[in-house]
Coordinates of C-alpha atoms in Angstrom, one line a residue:
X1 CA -1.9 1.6 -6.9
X2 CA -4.8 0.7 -8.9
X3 CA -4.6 -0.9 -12.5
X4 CA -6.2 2.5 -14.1
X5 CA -3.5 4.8 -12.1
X6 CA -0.7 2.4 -13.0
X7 CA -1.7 3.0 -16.7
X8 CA -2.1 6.7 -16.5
X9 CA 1.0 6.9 -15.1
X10 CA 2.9 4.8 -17.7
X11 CA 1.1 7.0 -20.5
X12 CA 2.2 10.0 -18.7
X13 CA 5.6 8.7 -18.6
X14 CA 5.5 8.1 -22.7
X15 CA 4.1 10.8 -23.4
X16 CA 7.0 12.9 -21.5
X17 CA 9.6 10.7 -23.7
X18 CA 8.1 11.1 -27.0
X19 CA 8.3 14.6 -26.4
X20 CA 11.5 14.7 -25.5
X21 CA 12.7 13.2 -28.3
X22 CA 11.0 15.3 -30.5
X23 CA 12.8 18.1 -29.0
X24 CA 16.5 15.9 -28.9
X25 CA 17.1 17.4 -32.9
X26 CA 17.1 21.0 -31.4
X27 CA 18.7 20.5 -28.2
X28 CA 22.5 21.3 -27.0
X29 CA 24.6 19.0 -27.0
X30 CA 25.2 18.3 -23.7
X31 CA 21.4 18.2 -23.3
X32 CA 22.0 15.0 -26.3
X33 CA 24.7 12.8 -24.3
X34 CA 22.6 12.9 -20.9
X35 CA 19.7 11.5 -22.4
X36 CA 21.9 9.1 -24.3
X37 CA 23.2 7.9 -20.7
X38 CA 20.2 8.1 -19.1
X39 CA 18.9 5.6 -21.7
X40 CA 21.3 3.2 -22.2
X41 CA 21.5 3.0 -18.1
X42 CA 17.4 1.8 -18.5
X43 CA 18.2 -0.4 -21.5
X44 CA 21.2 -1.3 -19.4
X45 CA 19.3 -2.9 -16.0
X46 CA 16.4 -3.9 -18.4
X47 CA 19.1 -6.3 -19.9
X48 CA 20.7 -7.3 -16.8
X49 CA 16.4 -8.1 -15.2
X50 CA 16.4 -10.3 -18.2
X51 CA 19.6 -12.0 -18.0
X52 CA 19.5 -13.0 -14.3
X53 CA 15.5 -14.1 -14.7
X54 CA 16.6 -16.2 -17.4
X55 CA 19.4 -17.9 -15.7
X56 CA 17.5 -18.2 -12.6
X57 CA 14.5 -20.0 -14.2
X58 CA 17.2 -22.2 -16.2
X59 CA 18.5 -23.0 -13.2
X60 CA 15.5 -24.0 -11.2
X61 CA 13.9 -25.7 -14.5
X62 CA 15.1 -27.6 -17.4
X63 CA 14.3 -26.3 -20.8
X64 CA 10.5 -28.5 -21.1
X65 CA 9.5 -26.8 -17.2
X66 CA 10.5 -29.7 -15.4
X67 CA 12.4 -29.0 -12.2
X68 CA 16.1 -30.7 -12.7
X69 CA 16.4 -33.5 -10.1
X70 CA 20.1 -33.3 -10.7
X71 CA 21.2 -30.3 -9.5
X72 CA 19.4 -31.3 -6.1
X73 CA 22.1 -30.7 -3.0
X74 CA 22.9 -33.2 -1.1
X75 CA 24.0 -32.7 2.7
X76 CA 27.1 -34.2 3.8
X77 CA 27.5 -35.4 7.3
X78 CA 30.6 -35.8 9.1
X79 CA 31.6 -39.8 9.6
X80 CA 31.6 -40.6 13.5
X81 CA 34.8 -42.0 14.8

């Protein structure tokens, strides 16, 4: 997908919300709650993408970028008898 489709398409998809929020004062209320789900499912795995790419980049880098040379595994062999 090009760069110009890939923006289309995210417009497309905002323009779809905001108009579905404009129509959320006047809707039923059952109508209200599944978009309320809905959404806090996306803010939901948005927060969860976050958490686990910060940890993982914590993990793999101390705070100034440098990798953490103590965290390194080291193999253990088994002693010969």
């Amino acid at each position: 997908m090009s760069s110009e489709g890939f923006l289309k398409e995210m417009q497309t998809i905002g323009e779809k919300f905001l108009l579905k929020l404009q129509k959320l004062p006047k809707a039923d209320p059952v109508e209200i709650v599944s978009f309320c789900v809905v959404l806090l499912f996306i803010v939901t795995v948005l927060v969860l993408m976050i958490i686990a790419c910060s940890c993982c980049c914590y993990s793999c880098c101390s705070c100034d970028g440098r990798p953490d040379r103590r965290r390194r595994k080291i193999q253990v062999r088994p002693t010969a008898h």
